[in-house]
PDB file of C-alpha atoms in Angstrom:
ATOM      1  CA  GLY A  50      -0.076  -0.286   0.059  1.00  0.00           C
ATOM      2  CA  ASN A  51       0.826   3.651   0.188  1.00  0.00           C
ATOM      3  CA  SER A  52       2.718   5.108   3.073  1.00  0.00           C
ATOM      4  CA  VAL A  53       5.077   8.149   4.133  1.00  0.00           C
ATOM      5  CA  THR A  54       7.834   8.042   6.287  1.00  0.00           C
ATOM      6  CA  GLN A  55       9.245  11.343   7.919  1.00  0.00           C
ATOM      7  CA  MET A  56      12.214  12.006   9.850  1.00  0.00           C
ATOM      8  CA  GLU A  57      11.668  11.822  13.683  1.00  0.00           C
ATOM      9  CA  GLY A  58      11.553  15.297  15.571  1.00  0.00           C
ATOM     10  CA  PRO A  59      11.839  17.118  16.962  1.00  0.00           C
ATOM     11  CA  VAL A  60      14.132  19.242  15.755  1.00  0.00           C
ATOM     12  CA  THR A  61      15.738  22.577  17.286  1.00  0.00           C
ATOM     13  CA  LEU A  62      17.261  25.390  15.384  1.00  0.00           C
ATOM     14  CA  SER A  63      18.612  28.818  15.751  1.00  0.00           C
ATOM     15  CA  GLU A  64      17.259  31.719  13.402  1.00  0.00           C
ATOM     16  CA  GLU A  65      19.066  31.895   9.898  1.00  0.00           C
ATOM     17  CA  ALA A  66      20.043  28.084  10.131  1.00  0.00           C
ATOM     18  CA  PHE A  67      19.459  25.550   6.931  1.00  0.00           C
ATOM     19  CA  LEU A  68      16.359  23.647   7.430  1.00  0.00           C
ATOM     20  CA  THR A  69      16.149  20.157   5.686  1.00  0.00           C
ATOM     21  CA  ILE A  70      13.127  17.463   6.675  1.00  0.00           C
ATOM     22  CA  ASN A  71      13.498  13.909   4.971  1.00  0.00           C
ATOM     23  CA  CYS A  72      10.506  12.392   3.600  1.00  0.00           C
ATOM     24  CA  THR A  73      10.427   8.722   1.813  1.00  0.00           C
ATOM     25  CA  TYR A  74       7.267   7.386   0.345  1.00  0.00           C
ATOM     26  CA  THR A  75       6.082   3.888  -1.091  1.00  0.00           C
ATOM     27  CA  ALA A  76       3.268   4.185  -3.464  1.00  0.00           C
ATOM     28  CA  THR A  77       1.511   2.436  -6.529  1.00  0.00           C
ATOM     29  CA  GLY A  78       1.318   4.627  -9.766  1.00  0.00           C
ATOM     30  CA  TYR A  79       2.682   8.138  -9.997  1.00  0.00           C
ATOM     31  CA  PRO A  80       1.179   9.957  -6.621  1.00  0.00           C
ATOM     32  CA  SER A  81       1.276  13.794  -6.371  1.00  0.00           C
ATOM     33  CA  LEU A  82       3.238  14.886  -3.006  1.00  0.00           C
ATOM     34  CA  PHE A  83       2.433  17.175  -0.697  1.00  0.00           C
ATOM     35  CA  TRP A  84       3.967  19.298   2.320  1.00  0.00           C
ATOM     36  CA  TYR A  85       1.811  20.441   5.149  1.00  0.00           C
ATOM     37  CA  VAL A  86       2.294  23.055   8.063  1.00  0.00           C
ATOM     38  CA  GLN A  87       0.433  23.036  11.270  1.00  0.00           C
ATOM     39  CA  TYR A  88       0.817  25.908  13.449  1.00  0.00           C
ATOM     40  CA  PRO A  89       0.070  25.563  17.112  1.00  0.00           C
ATOM     41  CA  GLY A  90      -3.573  25.301  17.635  1.00  0.00           C
ATOM     42  CA  GLU A  91      -4.543  25.607  13.972  1.00  0.00           C
ATOM     43  CA  GLY A  92      -5.505  23.201  11.247  1.00  0.00           C
ATOM     44  CA  LEU A  93      -2.942  22.283   8.433  1.00  0.00           C
ATOM     45  CA  GLN A  94      -2.196  24.654   5.522  1.00  0.00           C
ATOM     46  CA  LEU A  95      -0.679  23.269   2.202  1.00  0.00           C
ATOM     47  CA  LEU A  96       2.832  24.876   2.294  1.00  0.00           C
ATOM     48  CA  LEU A  97       3.718  23.253  -1.167  1.00  0.00           C
ATOM     49  CA  LYS A  98       3.134  20.117  -3.966  1.00  0.00           C
ATOM     50  CA  ALA A  99       4.639  18.346  -6.973  1.00  0.00           C
ATOM     51  CA  THR A 100       2.475  16.197  -9.021  1.00  0.00           C
ATOM     52  CA  LYS A 101       5.010  14.616 -11.360  1.00  0.00           C
ATOM     53  CA  ALA A 102       8.672  13.222 -11.109  1.00  0.00           C
ATOM     54  CA  ASP A 103      11.404  16.368 -10.897  1.00  0.00           C
ATOM     55  CA  ASP A 104       8.668  18.668 -10.273  1.00  0.00           C
ATOM     56  CA  LYS A 105       9.932  21.318  -7.458  1.00  0.00           C
ATOM     57  CA  GLY A 106       7.363  22.617  -5.333  1.00  0.00           C
ATOM     58  CA  SER A 107       8.311  26.060  -3.506  1.00  0.00           C
ATOM     59  CA  ASN A 108       6.729  28.492  -1.485  1.00  0.00           C
ATOM     60  CA  LYS A 109       7.589  30.796   1.535  1.00  0.00           C
ATOM     61  CA  GLY A 110      10.980  30.423   1.002  1.00  0.00           C
ATOM     62  CA  PHE A 111      10.353  26.092   1.222  1.00  0.00           C
ATOM     63  CA  GLU A 112      11.252  24.105  -1.319  1.00  0.00           C
ATOM     64  CA  ALA A 113      10.946  20.377  -1.997  1.00  0.00           C
ATOM     65  CA  THR A 114      11.915  18.287  -5.464  1.00  0.00           C
ATOM     66  CA  TYR A 115      10.061  14.900  -6.442  1.00  0.00           C
ATOM     67  CA  ARG A 116      12.831  12.098  -6.854  1.00  0.00           C
ATOM     68  CA  LYS A 117      11.089   9.660  -8.247  1.00  0.00           C
ATOM     69  CA  GLU A 118      14.626   7.312  -8.364  1.00  0.00           C
ATOM     70  CA  THR A 119      14.882   7.872  -4.871  1.00  0.00           C
ATOM     71  CA  THR A 120      11.181   8.292  -3.803  1.00  0.00           C
ATOM     72  CA  SER A 121      11.804  11.197  -2.050  1.00  0.00           C
ATOM     73  CA  PHE A 122      10.275  14.486  -1.346  1.00  0.00           C
ATOM     74  CA  HIS A 123      12.891  16.235   1.008  1.00  0.00           C
ATOM     75  CA  LEU A 124      11.538  19.590   2.415  1.00  0.00           C
ATOM     76  CA  GLU A 125      14.592  22.447   2.817  1.00  0.00           C
ATOM     77  CA  LYS A 126      15.011  26.222   3.723  1.00  0.00           C
ATOM     78  CA  GLY A 127      17.914  27.861   3.358  1.00  0.00           C
ATOM     79  CA  SER A 128      17.304  30.227   6.372  1.00  0.00           C
ATOM     80  CA  VAL A 129      14.520  29.906   8.806  1.00  0.00           C
ATOM     81  CA  GLN A 130      13.012  32.179  11.045  1.00  0.00           C
ATOM     82  CA  VAL A 131      10.877  32.025  14.243  1.00  0.00           C
ATOM     83  CA  SER A 132       7.837  32.250  12.542  1.00  0.00           C
ATOM     84  CA  ASP A 133       8.587  28.943  10.980  1.00  0.00           C
ATOM     85  CA  SER A 134       8.060  27.022  14.418  1.00  0.00           C
ATOM     86  CA  ALA A 135       5.471  24.498  13.530  1.00  0.00           C
ATOM     87  CA  VAL A 136       4.455  20.816  12.406  1.00  0.00           C
ATOM     88  CA  TYR A 137       5.145  19.719   9.171  1.00  0.00           C
ATOM     89  CA  PHE A 138       3.748  16.766   7.361  1.00  0.00           C
ATOM     90  CA  CYS A 139       4.723  15.067   4.166  1.00  0.00           C
ATOM     91  CA  ALA A 140       1.737  13.577   2.422  1.00  0.00           C
ATOM     92  CA  LEU A 141       0.659  11.834  -0.824  1.00  0.00           C
ATOM     93  CA  SER A 142      -2.078  11.038  -2.721  1.00  0.00           C
ATOM     94  CA  ALA A 143      -3.282   7.639  -3.465  1.00  0.00           C
ATOM     95  CA  LEU A 144      -4.153   7.802  -7.126  1.00  0.00           C
ATOM     96  CA  PRO A 145      -5.659   6.782  -9.188  1.00  0.00           C
ATOM     97  CA  SER A 146      -8.729   6.955  -7.030  1.00  0.00           C
ATOM     98  CA  ASN A 147     -12.268   8.815  -7.145  1.00  0.00           C
ATOM     99  CA  ASP A 148     -11.740   9.769  -3.470  1.00  0.00           C
ATOM    100  CA  TYR A 149      -8.004  11.412  -3.120  1.00  0.00           C
ATOM    101  CA  LYS A 150      -7.277   9.902   0.083  1.00  0.00           C
ATOM    102  CA  LEU A 151      -4.175  11.296   1.348  1.00  0.00           C
ATOM    103  CA  SER A 152      -1.338   9.168   3.389  1.00  0.00           C
ATOM    104  CA  PHE A 153       0.448  11.257   5.815  1.00  0.00           C
ATOM    105  CA  GLY A 154       3.667  10.913   7.374  1.00  0.00           C
ATOM    106  CA  ALA A 155       3.954  11.504  11.441  1.00  0.00           C
ATOM    107  CA  GLY A 156       4.713  14.684  11.481  1.00  0.00           C
ATOM    108  CA  THR A 157       8.138  16.642  12.390  1.00  0.00           C
ATOM    109  CA  THR A 158       7.735  19.180  15.269  1.00  0.00           C
ATOM    110  CA  VAL A 159      10.389  22.338  14.079  1.00  0.00           C
ATOM    111  CA  THR A 160      11.521  24.861  16.762  1.00  0.00           C
ATOM    112  CA  VAL A 161      13.384  27.610  15.799  1.00  0.00           C
ATOM    113  CA  ARG A 162      14.844  29.949  18.303  1.00  0.00           C
ATOM    114  CA  ALA A 163      16.042  33.291  17.969  1.00  0.00           C
TER     115      ALA A 163
ATOM    116  CA  SER B 440     -12.720  31.648  -3.281  1.00  0.00           C
ATOM    117  CA  GLN B 441     -13.572  28.757  -1.131  1.00  0.00           C
ATOM    118  CA  THR B 442     -13.469  28.597   2.645  1.00  0.00           C
ATOM    119  CA  ILE B 443     -13.986  25.800   5.136  1.00  0.00           C
ATOM    120  CA  HIS B 444     -15.777  26.234   8.713  1.00  0.00           C
ATOM    121  CA  GLN B 445     -15.780  24.126  11.889  1.00  0.00           C
ATOM    122  CA  TRP B 446     -17.586  24.695  15.401  1.00  0.00           C
ATOM    123  CA  PRO B 447     -17.203  24.848  17.941  1.00  0.00           C
ATOM    124  CA  ALA B 448     -13.626  25.703  18.272  1.00  0.00           C
ATOM    125  CA  THR B 449     -13.255  23.988  21.624  1.00  0.00           C
ATOM    126  CA  LEU B 450     -15.503  21.527  23.280  1.00  0.00           C
ATOM    127  CA  VAL B 451     -15.083  20.214  26.911  1.00  0.00           C
ATOM    128  CA  GLN B 452     -17.503  16.912  27.479  1.00  0.00           C
ATOM    129  CA  PRO B 453     -18.144  14.448  30.060  1.00  0.00           C
ATOM    130  CA  VAL B 454     -17.831  10.573  29.093  1.00  0.00           C
ATOM    131  CA  GLY B 455     -21.017   9.114  28.269  1.00  0.00           C
ATOM    132  CA  SER B 456     -22.377  12.202  26.846  1.00  0.00           C
ATOM    133  CA  PRO B 457     -23.021  12.803  22.715  1.00  0.00           C
ATOM    134  CA  LEU B 458     -21.306  14.873  20.171  1.00  0.00           C
ATOM    135  CA  SER B 459     -21.899  16.668  17.126  1.00  0.00           C
ATOM    136  CA  LEU B 460     -19.512  18.637  15.463  1.00  0.00           C
ATOM    137  CA  GLU B 461     -20.201  20.441  12.559  1.00  0.00           C
ATOM    138  CA  CYS B 462     -18.152  21.264   9.191  1.00  0.00           C
ATOM    139  CA  THR B 463     -19.333  23.675   6.292  1.00  0.00           C
ATOM    140  CA  VAL B 464     -17.662  24.540   2.816  1.00  0.00           C
ATOM    141  CA  GLU B 465     -18.179  27.386   0.688  1.00  0.00           C
ATOM    142  CA  GLY B 466     -17.526  28.854  -2.606  1.00  0.00           C
ATOM    143  CA  THR B 467     -17.264  25.105  -4.064  1.00  0.00           C
ATOM    144  CA  SER B 468     -19.886  22.494  -5.376  1.00  0.00           C
ATOM    145  CA  ASN B 469     -19.660  18.786  -4.628  1.00  0.00           C
ATOM    146  CA  PRO B 470     -16.467  18.847  -2.681  1.00  0.00           C
ATOM    147  CA  ASN B 471     -15.159  15.468  -1.356  1.00  0.00           C
ATOM    148  CA  LEU B 472     -15.541  15.592   2.527  1.00  0.00           C
ATOM    149  CA  TYR B 473     -12.836  14.145   5.245  1.00  0.00           C
ATOM    150  CA  TRP B 474     -12.942  14.112   9.117  1.00  0.00           C
ATOM    151  CA  TYR B 475      -9.062  13.563  10.809  1.00  0.00           C
ATOM    152  CA  ARG B 476      -8.193  13.007  14.222  1.00  0.00           C
ATOM    153  CA  GLN B 477      -5.446  14.151  15.899  1.00  0.00           C
ATOM    154  CA  ALA B 478      -4.132  12.880  18.896  1.00  0.00           C
ATOM    155  CA  ALA B 479      -1.938  14.929  21.451  1.00  0.00           C
ATOM    156  CA  GLY B 480       1.615  14.577  20.024  1.00  0.00           C
ATOM    157  CA  ARG B 481       0.019  11.982  17.195  1.00  0.00           C
ATOM    158  CA  GLY B 482       0.081  12.451  13.347  1.00  0.00           C
ATOM    159  CA  LEU B 483      -3.366  12.580  11.389  1.00  0.00           C
ATOM    160  CA  GLN B 484      -5.832   9.620  11.559  1.00  0.00           C
ATOM    161  CA  LEU B 485      -8.338   9.685   9.108  1.00  0.00           C
ATOM    162  CA  LEU B 486     -11.564   8.644  10.286  1.00  0.00           C
ATOM    163  CA  PHE B 487     -14.409   8.998   7.464  1.00  0.00           C
ATOM    164  CA  TYR B 488     -14.682  10.566   3.905  1.00  0.00           C
ATOM    165  CA  SER B 489     -17.557  11.598   1.765  1.00  0.00           C
ATOM    166  CA  VAL B 490     -17.761  11.666  -1.983  1.00  0.00           C
ATOM    167  CA  GLY B 491     -21.392  12.835  -2.090  1.00  0.00           C
ATOM    168  CA  ILE B 492     -24.362  13.657  -0.274  1.00  0.00           C
ATOM    169  CA  GLY B 493     -25.559  10.644   2.080  1.00  0.00           C
ATOM    170  CA  GLN B 494     -22.373   8.586   0.764  1.00  0.00           C
ATOM    171  CA  ILE B 495     -19.687   7.866   3.947  1.00  0.00           C
ATOM    172  CA  SER B 496     -16.821   5.885   4.451  1.00  0.00           C
ATOM    173  CA  SER B 497     -15.392   4.643   7.350  1.00  0.00           C
ATOM    174  CA  GLU B 498     -12.070   4.079   7.875  1.00  0.00           C
ATOM    175  CA  VAL B 499     -11.682   3.075  11.353  1.00  0.00           C
ATOM    176  CA  PRO B 500     -14.093   1.013  13.313  1.00  0.00           C
ATOM    177  CA  GLN B 501     -15.353   3.284  16.658  1.00  0.00           C
ATOM    178  CA  ASN B 502     -18.160   4.982  18.497  1.00  0.00           C
ATOM    179  CA  LEU B 503     -18.179   7.589  15.919  1.00  0.00           C
ATOM    180  CA  SER B 504     -20.437   8.468  12.989  1.00  0.00           C
ATOM    181  CA  ALA B 505     -20.495  10.784  10.209  1.00  0.00           C
ATOM    182  CA  SER B 506     -23.305  12.234   8.035  1.00  0.00           C
ATOM    183  CA  ARG B 507     -23.777  14.375   4.864  1.00  0.00           C
ATOM    184  CA  PRO B 508     -27.362  16.278   5.009  1.00  0.00           C
ATOM    185  CA  GLN B 509     -26.151  18.470   2.504  1.00  0.00           C
ATOM    186  CA  ASP B 510     -23.650  19.078  -0.249  1.00  0.00           C
ATOM    187  CA  ARG B 511     -21.267  21.187   1.656  1.00  0.00           C
ATOM    188  CA  GLN B 512     -22.088  19.871   5.064  1.00  0.00           C
ATOM    189  CA  PHE B 513     -20.730  17.490   6.949  1.00  0.00           C
ATOM    190  CA  ILE B 514     -21.241  16.173  10.713  1.00  0.00           C
ATOM    191  CA  LEU B 515     -19.555  14.034  13.026  1.00  0.00           C
ATOM    192  CA  SER B 516     -21.088  12.598  15.820  1.00  0.00           C
ATOM    193  CA  SER B 517     -21.052  10.477  18.804  1.00  0.00           C
ATOM    194  CA  LYS B 518     -23.818   8.740  21.309  1.00  0.00           C
ATOM    195  CA  LYS B 519     -21.593   8.352  24.188  1.00  0.00           C
ATOM    196  CA  LEU B 520     -18.102   9.968  23.881  1.00  0.00           C
ATOM    197  CA  LEU B 521     -15.146   8.066  25.753  1.00  0.00           C
ATOM    198  CA  LEU B 522     -11.955   9.116  27.383  1.00  0.00           C
ATOM    199  CA  SER B 523      -9.853   8.445  24.217  1.00  0.00           C
ATOM    200  CA  ASP B 524     -12.030  10.490  21.799  1.00  0.00           C
ATOM    201  CA  SER B 525     -10.538  13.459  23.303  1.00  0.00           C
ATOM    202  CA  GLY B 526      -7.708  15.110  20.530  1.00  0.00           C
ATOM    203  CA  PHE B 527      -8.009  17.435  17.499  1.00  0.00           C
ATOM    204  CA  TYR B 528     -10.552  17.050  14.966  1.00  0.00           C
ATOM    205  CA  LEU B 529     -10.192  18.401  11.679  1.00  0.00           C
ATOM    206  CA  CYS B 530     -12.592  18.612   8.690  1.00  0.00           C
ATOM    207  CA  ALA B 531     -11.048  18.966   5.265  1.00  0.00           C
ATOM    208  CA  TRP B 532     -12.456  19.309   1.353  1.00  0.00           C
ATOM    209  CA  GLY B 533     -11.087  18.570  -1.846  1.00  0.00           C
ATOM    210  CA  LYS B 534     -12.196  19.090  -5.385  1.00  0.00           C
ATOM    211  CA  THR B 535     -13.979  16.420  -7.148  1.00  0.00           C
ATOM    212  CA  GLY B 536     -12.530  15.714 -10.732  1.00  0.00           C
ATOM    213  CA  GLY B 537     -10.006  17.949  -9.794  1.00  0.00           C
ATOM    214  CA  THR B 538      -6.454  18.261  -7.869  1.00  0.00           C
ATOM    215  CA  ASP B 539      -6.233  16.136  -5.343  1.00  0.00           C
ATOM    216  CA  THR B 540      -5.146  18.407  -2.897  1.00  0.00           C
ATOM    217  CA  GLN B 541      -6.717  18.316   0.484  1.00  0.00           C
ATOM    218  CA  TYR B 542      -8.048  22.015   2.180  1.00  0.00           C
ATOM    219  CA  PHE B 543      -8.280  21.901   6.295  1.00  0.00           C
ATOM    220  CA  GLY B 544     -10.882  23.657   8.296  1.00  0.00           C
ATOM    221  CA  PRO B 545      -9.179  25.606  11.728  1.00  0.00           C
ATOM    222  CA  GLY B 546     -10.134  22.385  13.804  1.00  0.00           C
ATOM    223  CA  THR B 547     -12.449  21.351  16.764  1.00  0.00           C
ATOM    224  CA  ARG B 548     -10.316  20.696  20.028  1.00  0.00           C
ATOM    225  CA  LEU B 549     -12.518  18.350  21.975  1.00  0.00           C
ATOM    226  CA  THR B 550     -11.808  16.957  25.731  1.00  0.00           C
ATOM    227  CA  VAL B 551     -13.552  14.269  27.167  1.00  0.00           C
ATOM    228  CA  LEU B 552     -13.453  14.561  30.903  1.00  0.00           C
TER     229      LEU B 552
END
């Protein structure tokens, strides 16, 4: 079946440090890949997505590249801010399907210190 | 633009009491709808999803149920809450026949005492 594995947290960084959160997946077919972010006490927000191999999703300084050969979708940001403190979820879509269920990773908690 | 609402935002209920959480979506028609639960410090667990009015699929057997009485309304219910039902409940919607992105509501924090 489809599954997503994220690096375990928590991750603690200083401001302006480089952030990488590893995500690998197992899927049949050609899934779409997502990163969602959850700020404290809030719902999940879509951060970025990629729908085919070699696509790069980017938003708010975050980037992730869909690597089919390594089945990975690692999230990176070159210089983090305190406001980036959140829980980050990697996810994939179980296509082909008519219900578009997502498979989520366990989430990685990131804390950025001033 | 599309928006998704959930209420209440927080809820404290005694064990054995009933539950009703509501989710509504605006600005789109015939969406796929989802209920997730997030226990403290845990990941997301898909509870139910719906591809149309009256069509509910359950992912996890439990004492919760879901209903979709209108196209853009999704309700999560229980007749008798358990302590283990405590958590953060998230509703999400996605476009039918479109992209596979899901868009989440603000969530309901449920504490069962």
